[in-house]
Short mmCIF file of C-alpha atoms in Angstrom, two decimals:
data_model
loop_
_atom_site.label_atom_id
_atom_site.label_comp_id
_atom_site.label_asym_id
_atom_site.label_seq_id
_atom_site.Cartn_x
_atom_site.Cartn_y
_atom_site.Cartn_z
CA MET A 1 15.86 -4.75 49.45
CA GLU A 2 18.78 -4.26 47.06
CA MET A 3 17.73 -3.63 43.45
CA THR A 4 20.04 -2.10 40.86
CA ILE A 5 17.47 -1.92 38.09
CA ARG A 6 14.28 -0.08 38.96
CA PRO A 7 12.12 0.72 35.92
CA ARG A 8 9.93 3.02 38.05
CA ARG A 9 12.77 5.55 38.25
CA LEU A 10 11.88 6.74 34.76
CA ARG A 11 8.21 7.16 35.72
CA SER A 12 8.77 9.36 38.75
CA ASP A 13 7.63 12.72 37.32
CA PRO A 14 5.84 14.00 34.20
CA VAL A 15 8.88 15.77 32.71
CA LEU A 16 10.90 12.58 32.86
CA ARG A 17 8.06 10.43 31.55
CA LYS A 18 7.67 12.66 28.51
CA MET A 19 11.41 12.76 27.87
CA VAL A 20 11.68 8.97 27.63
CA ARG A 21 8.52 8.33 25.60
CA GLU A 22 9.05 5.76 22.90
CA THR A 23 6.15 6.86 20.72
CA ARG A 24 6.25 10.43 19.34
CA MET A 25 3.37 12.09 17.53
CA ASP A 26 2.70 15.43 15.92
CA PRO A 27 -0.40 17.15 14.44
CA SER A 28 1.25 17.00 11.02
CA SER A 29 0.53 13.25 11.00
CA LEU A 30 -3.26 13.72 11.30
CA ILE A 31 -5.88 13.57 8.54
CA TYR A 32 -9.52 14.52 9.07
CA PRO A 33 -12.15 12.66 6.98
CA ALA A 34 -14.95 15.06 5.98
CA PHE A 35 -18.29 14.55 4.21
CA VAL A 36 -19.64 17.03 1.68
CA ALA A 37 -23.14 16.59 0.30
CA GLU A 38 -24.91 17.87 -2.78
CA GLY A 39 -28.42 19.30 -2.61
CA ILE A 40 -28.56 20.32 1.05
CA ARG A 41 -28.90 23.90 2.27
CA GLN A 42 -27.17 23.57 5.61
CA ALA A 43 -24.91 21.11 7.38
CA GLN A 44 -26.71 18.06 8.76
CA GLU A 45 -25.56 16.05 11.77
CA ILE A 46 -25.00 12.35 11.10
CA PRO A 47 -27.22 10.51 13.62
CA SER A 48 -24.88 7.55 14.12
CA MET A 49 -21.80 9.80 14.38
CA PRO A 50 -22.66 12.54 16.92
CA GLY A 51 -20.66 15.69 16.24
CA GLN A 52 -19.94 14.78 12.61
CA MET A 53 -21.75 16.48 9.76
CA ARG A 54 -22.71 16.18 6.15
CA HIS A 55 -21.42 19.55 4.98
CA THR A 56 -22.40 22.03 2.35
CA ILE A 57 -19.49 23.63 0.55
CA ASP A 58 -19.99 26.79 2.64
CA SER A 59 -20.02 24.93 5.95
CA LEU A 60 -16.99 22.92 4.82
CA LEU A 61 -15.11 26.18 4.26
CA HIS A 62 -15.93 27.28 7.82
CA LEU A 63 -14.86 23.88 9.13
CA THR A 64 -11.57 24.05 7.24
CA GLU A 65 -10.70 27.41 8.80
CA GLU A 66 -11.41 25.91 12.23
CA TYR A 67 -9.24 22.86 11.60
CA LEU A 68 -6.32 24.85 10.23
CA LYS A 69 -6.34 27.00 13.37
CA ALA A 70 -6.26 23.79 15.42
CA GLY A 71 -3.20 22.57 13.53
CA VAL A 72 -4.88 19.98 11.31
CA SER A 73 -3.80 20.77 7.76
CA LYS A 74 -4.88 17.61 5.91
CA MET A 75 -8.39 16.58 4.95
CA MET A 76 -9.83 13.63 3.05
CA LEU A 77 -13.09 14.32 1.22
CA PHE A 78 -16.03 11.95 0.75
CA GLY A 79 -18.84 13.07 -1.52
CA ILE A 80 -22.57 12.41 -1.31
CA PRO A 81 -24.24 13.20 -4.65
CA ALA A 82 -27.85 14.30 -5.09
CA GLU A 83 -28.38 11.57 -7.70
CA LYS A 84 -26.81 8.15 -8.23
CA ASP A 85 -26.61 5.84 -11.22
CA GLU A 86 -25.31 2.42 -12.21
CA VAL A 87 -21.83 3.68 -13.11
CA GLY A 88 -21.40 6.26 -10.35
CA SER A 89 -20.93 9.11 -12.82
CA GLY A 90 -21.05 11.75 -10.08
CA ALA A 91 -17.72 10.45 -8.79
CA TYR A 92 -15.79 11.51 -11.90
CA ALA A 93 -17.95 14.37 -13.17
CA GLU A 94 -16.05 17.61 -13.68
CA ASN A 95 -18.69 19.36 -11.57
CA GLY A 96 -19.21 16.55 -9.03
CA ILE A 97 -19.66 17.53 -5.41
CA VAL A 98 -16.12 16.59 -4.36
CA GLN A 99 -14.64 18.38 -7.36
CA GLN A 100 -16.66 21.52 -6.54
CA ALA A 101 -15.56 21.34 -2.90
CA MET A 102 -11.90 20.91 -3.81
CA ARG A 103 -11.90 23.93 -6.10
CA ALA A 104 -13.58 26.07 -3.43
CA LEU A 105 -11.20 24.88 -0.72
CA LYS A 106 -8.07 25.39 -2.80
CA GLU A 107 -9.15 28.88 -3.74
CA ARG A 108 -9.82 29.89 -0.12
CA PHE A 109 -7.31 27.73 1.77
CA PRO A 110 -4.45 26.67 -0.53
CA GLU A 111 -2.50 25.52 2.52
CA MET A 112 -5.04 22.76 3.30
CA TYR A 113 -3.71 19.49 1.87
CA LEU A 114 -6.60 17.72 0.16
CA ILE A 115 -6.92 13.98 -0.35
CA GLY A 116 -9.59 12.50 -2.57
CA ASP A 117 -11.19 9.20 -1.63
CA VAL A 118 -11.35 7.25 -4.88
CA CYS A 119 -14.31 4.88 -4.79
CA MET A 120 -17.75 4.45 -6.31
CA CYS A 121 -19.96 3.18 -3.47
CA GLU A 122 -21.33 6.62 -2.52
CA TYR A 123 -22.20 7.31 -6.16
CA THR A 124 -23.65 4.04 -7.49
CA SER A 125 -27.35 3.28 -7.30
CA HIS A 126 -26.50 -0.24 -6.09
CA GLY A 127 -23.99 0.85 -3.43
CA HIS A 128 -21.15 -1.35 -4.59
CA CYS A 129 -17.61 -0.12 -5.22
CA GLY A 130 -17.44 -0.89 -8.93
CA ILE A 131 -19.24 -1.74 -12.16
CA LEU A 132 -21.66 -4.63 -11.89
CA CYS A 133 -21.89 -7.69 -14.10
CA GLY A 134 -25.08 -9.26 -12.85
CA HIS A 135 -24.67 -9.32 -9.08
CA ASP A 136 -20.88 -9.36 -9.17
CA VAL A 137 -18.47 -6.43 -9.32
CA ASP A 138 -16.44 -6.66 -12.54
CA ASN A 139 -12.89 -5.94 -11.41
CA ASP A 140 -11.31 -5.08 -14.76
CA LYS A 141 -14.18 -2.95 -16.09
CA THR A 142 -14.08 -0.93 -12.87
CA LEU A 143 -10.42 0.08 -13.26
CA LYS A 144 -11.10 2.64 -15.99
CA TYR A 145 -13.72 4.36 -13.84
CA LEU A 146 -11.43 4.51 -10.82
CA ALA A 147 -8.72 6.09 -12.96
CA ASP A 148 -11.29 8.61 -14.22
CA ILE A 149 -12.23 9.50 -10.64
CA ALA A 150 -8.61 9.98 -9.59
CA LEU A 151 -7.82 12.17 -12.59
CA SER A 152 -10.91 14.34 -12.09
CA GLN A 153 -10.05 14.89 -8.43
CA VAL A 154 -6.47 15.87 -9.19
CA GLN A 155 -7.64 18.24 -11.91
CA ALA A 156 -9.99 19.82 -9.34
CA GLY A 157 -7.17 20.40 -6.85
CA ALA A 158 -6.52 17.16 -4.95
CA ASP A 159 -2.96 16.94 -3.65
CA MET A 160 -3.22 13.16 -3.24
CA VAL A 161 -5.67 10.40 -4.15
CA ALA A 162 -6.62 7.44 -1.97
CA PRO A 163 -8.33 4.50 -3.72
CA SER A 164 -10.51 2.56 -1.27
CA ASP A 165 -12.32 0.19 -3.65
CA MET A 166 -10.04 -2.86 -3.24
CA MET A 167 -10.09 -3.82 -6.92
CA ASP A 168 -7.04 -5.76 -8.12
CA GLY A 169 -4.74 -3.62 -10.27
CA ARG A 170 -6.31 -0.27 -9.48
CA ILE A 171 -3.08 1.35 -8.28
CA ALA A 172 -1.37 0.61 -11.60
CA ALA A 173 -4.38 1.91 -13.54
CA ILE A 174 -4.53 5.14 -11.53
CA ARG A 175 -0.76 5.70 -11.65
CA ARG A 176 -0.75 5.23 -15.41
CA ARG A 177 -3.65 7.65 -15.93
CA LEU A 178 -2.14 10.34 -13.71
CA ASP A 179 1.29 10.01 -15.31
CA GLU A 180 -0.14 10.15 -18.84
CA ASN A 181 -1.82 13.44 -17.96
CA GLY A 182 1.26 15.04 -16.46
CA TYR A 183 0.55 14.39 -12.78
CA VAL A 184 3.63 12.31 -12.08
CA ASP A 185 4.15 14.14 -8.78
CA LYS A 186 0.73 13.33 -7.31
CA PRO A 187 1.03 10.58 -4.67
CA ILE A 188 -1.31 7.66 -4.11
CA MET A 189 -2.28 6.52 -0.63
CA SER A 190 -3.66 3.04 -1.11
CA TYR A 191 -6.28 1.50 1.11
CA ALA A 192 -4.22 -1.63 0.53
CA VAL A 193 -5.15 -3.55 3.67
CA LYS A 194 -8.88 -2.90 3.98
CA TYR A 195 -11.00 -5.44 5.76
CA ALA A 196 -14.68 -6.30 5.28
CA SER A 197 -15.54 -4.90 8.69
CA SER A 198 -18.63 -4.29 10.77
CA PHE A 199 -16.90 -1.16 12.05
CA TYR A 200 -17.98 0.67 8.86
CA GLY A 201 -21.70 0.79 9.71
CA PRO A 202 -22.00 4.46 10.68
CA PHE A 203 -20.00 5.54 7.61
CA ARG A 204 -22.54 3.85 5.36
CA ASP A 205 -25.22 5.82 7.16
CA ALA A 206 -23.24 9.03 6.70
CA ALA A 207 -22.47 8.47 3.03
CA ASP A 208 -25.68 6.63 2.14
CA SER A 209 -23.46 3.91 0.68
CA ALA A 210 -24.79 0.60 2.02
CA PRO A 211 -24.94 -2.03 -0.75
CA ALA A 212 -28.44 -2.63 -2.10
CA PHE A 213 -27.79 -6.38 -2.05
CA GLY A 214 -25.12 -8.75 -0.84
CA ASP A 215 -21.96 -7.49 0.82
CA ARG A 216 -18.40 -6.46 -0.09
CA LYS A 217 -16.62 -9.62 1.01
CA THR A 218 -15.59 -10.56 -2.53
CA TYR A 219 -13.32 -7.50 -2.72
CA GLN A 220 -12.65 -6.34 0.86
CA MET A 221 -10.50 -8.65 2.98
CA ASP A 222 -11.48 -11.39 5.44
CA TYR A 223 -10.65 -10.08 8.92
CA HIS A 224 -9.19 -13.47 9.89
CA ASN A 225 -6.22 -12.88 7.55
CA VAL A 226 -2.91 -11.11 8.00
CA ARG A 227 -0.66 -12.63 5.32
CA GLU A 228 -3.22 -11.68 2.68
CA GLY A 229 -2.89 -8.07 3.80
CA LEU A 230 0.88 -8.21 3.43
CA LYS A 231 0.44 -9.52 -0.11
CA GLU A 232 -1.95 -6.66 -0.92
CA ALA A 233 0.53 -4.12 0.45
CA GLU A 234 3.43 -5.55 -1.56
CA LEU A 235 1.40 -5.63 -4.77
CA ASP A 236 0.25 -2.03 -4.38
CA ILE A 237 3.78 -0.78 -3.75
CA ARG A 238 4.97 -2.54 -6.90
CA GLU A 239 2.15 -0.83 -8.82
CA GLY A 240 3.14 2.63 -7.56
CA ALA A 241 1.48 3.24 -4.18
CA ASP A 242 3.37 5.83 -2.14
CA ILE A 243 1.60 5.23 1.19
CA ILE A 244 -0.08 2.06 2.48
CA MET A 245 -3.19 2.23 4.65
CA VAL A 246 -4.59 -0.26 7.14
CA LYS A 247 -8.33 0.03 7.79
CA PRO A 248 -9.85 -0.25 10.43
CA ALA A 249 -7.21 0.84 12.91
CA VAL A 250 -7.69 0.17 16.60
CA ALA A 251 -8.73 -3.49 16.36
CA TYR A 252 -5.96 -4.14 13.82
CA GLY A 253 -2.81 -3.09 15.66
CA ASP A 254 -1.18 -6.44 14.90
CA VAL A 255 -1.75 -5.85 11.19
CA ILE A 256 -0.32 -2.32 11.37
CA THR A 257 2.82 -3.71 13.00
CA LYS A 258 3.30 -6.47 10.44
CA VAL A 259 2.76 -4.06 7.53
CA ARG A 260 5.21 -1.58 9.10
CA GLU A 261 7.83 -4.33 9.40
CA LEU A 262 7.34 -5.35 5.76
CA VAL A 263 7.20 -2.09 3.79
CA ASN A 264 9.59 0.83 3.32
CA VAL A 265 6.89 3.42 2.62
CA PRO A 266 4.78 5.39 5.14
CA VAL A 267 1.95 3.49 6.81
CA ALA A 268 -1.43 5.07 7.54
CA ALA A 269 -4.14 3.79 9.88
CA TYR A 270 -7.79 4.85 9.56
CA SER A 271 -9.78 4.90 12.80
CA VAL A 272 -13.17 4.35 11.25
CA SER A 273 -16.74 5.43 11.94
CA GLY A 274 -17.66 2.47 14.14
CA GLU A 275 -14.69 3.10 16.40
CA TYR A 276 -15.74 6.73 16.70
CA ALA A 277 -19.42 5.88 17.31
CA MET A 278 -18.63 3.35 20.05
CA VAL A 279 -16.54 5.88 21.96
CA LYS A 280 -19.22 8.55 21.57
CA ALA A 281 -21.97 6.22 22.78
CA ALA A 282 -20.01 4.99 25.80
CA ALA A 283 -18.98 8.55 26.70
CA ALA A 284 -22.58 9.77 26.43
CA ALA A 285 -23.61 7.01 28.85
CA GLY A 286 -20.92 8.14 31.28
CA TRP A 287 -19.09 4.82 31.12
CA ILE A 288 -15.71 6.12 29.90
CA ASP A 289 -13.58 9.25 29.87
CA GLU A 290 -13.79 10.24 26.19
CA ASP A 291 -10.61 12.31 26.09
CA SER A 292 -8.52 9.62 27.73
CA ILE A 293 -9.88 6.87 25.49
CA VAL A 294 -9.30 8.89 22.32
CA SER A 295 -5.74 9.66 23.40
CA GLU A 296 -5.05 6.00 24.13
CA MET A 297 -6.57 4.80 20.85
CA ALA A 298 -4.46 7.21 18.80
CA THR A 299 -1.28 6.38 20.71
CA SER A 300 -1.88 2.65 20.24
CA CYS A 301 -1.91 3.03 16.46
CA PHE A 302 1.30 5.07 16.38
CA ARG A 303 2.87 2.63 18.82
CA ALA A 304 1.89 -0.23 16.48
CA GLY A 305 3.81 1.47 13.68
CA ALA A 306 1.53 3.96 11.94
CA ASP A 307 3.10 7.15 10.60
CA ILE A 308 -0.24 8.75 9.64
CA TYR A 309 -3.57 8.63 11.48
CA LEU A 310 -6.98 9.32 9.97
CA SER A 311 -9.57 10.12 12.61
CA TYR A 312 -12.85 11.94 13.11
CA TYR A 313 -11.25 13.07 16.37
CA ALA A 314 -8.34 14.75 14.52
CA LYS A 315 -8.97 18.21 15.98
CA LYS A 316 -9.23 16.88 19.53
CA ILE A 317 -6.09 14.81 19.10
CA ALA A 318 -4.17 17.83 17.78
CA GLY A 319 -5.23 19.64 20.95
CA TYR A 320 -4.04 16.79 23.13
CA MET A 321 -0.68 16.88 21.37
CA LYS A 322 -0.32 20.63 21.92
CA GLU A 323 -1.18 20.16 25.60
CA GLY A 324 1.50 17.48 25.89
CA ARG A 325 -1.01 14.83 26.92
CA ILE A 326 0.16 12.65 24.04
CA GLY A 327 2.91 12.92 21.48
#
């Protein structure tokens, strides 16, 4: 048979396959989400996220050394306070658990790039992401508190802040507060396109942040919608967001692609707790090859258009990249 064009020629050996890869990845694009808890004496495994821990500050320092050696130099911190209240005061307290952890990490490992998750759900007694008015979250009253959280994290050593609350106008409020206090160089990574997703279940277990009533569908997005996400991304960029995040990641590749086509800033994708837990459960049952699945999931997000990937598998993925399995 005469064929001039044979696509299989470029698949004939591993050296050639790697040379012609369309999707390139590097450990510098990875962010590891870590949990640090107040009032515990030793790290505690999260039951719904095998292998992931609620850390003490000491165990977080050991973890950071391990991740830096693996080539993962960026970490996002989520705090779990010992006490909660109606206004989530532990989130913006000078001596809050995240602020303590950031100071300790920056003193010991200044090369670790720290990102503060700016939200209130882990800190409020009701588990919602803002200030309540009756049973509703008051958008405009919440903005001041979010700006307070961002400022306190930056003052404690955060290199970047990442608001995940999904309040309207929060990027402008945070940008204004940071600029007024001399932090004009601190970037904002906005959870701009964050869906009300069932994939978050294990995180709520990890952070003890499930809402005491109702749900978050009045502020997080309906997963049926794409154009709404593009609107959110455009608004946040106008307000000063430097990076746009899509969350969840793996089930939202179409959204990542559309956001990437729209915006001229870096795009991040967060592979969330439910995605991690499903892989862990299937691997434990012997139904899948965990390493191969994790590699494929990460590659799919970069292929869709992500520049940055947040994953609980960050250390493993960095290893895969160094081995040449992906990237």
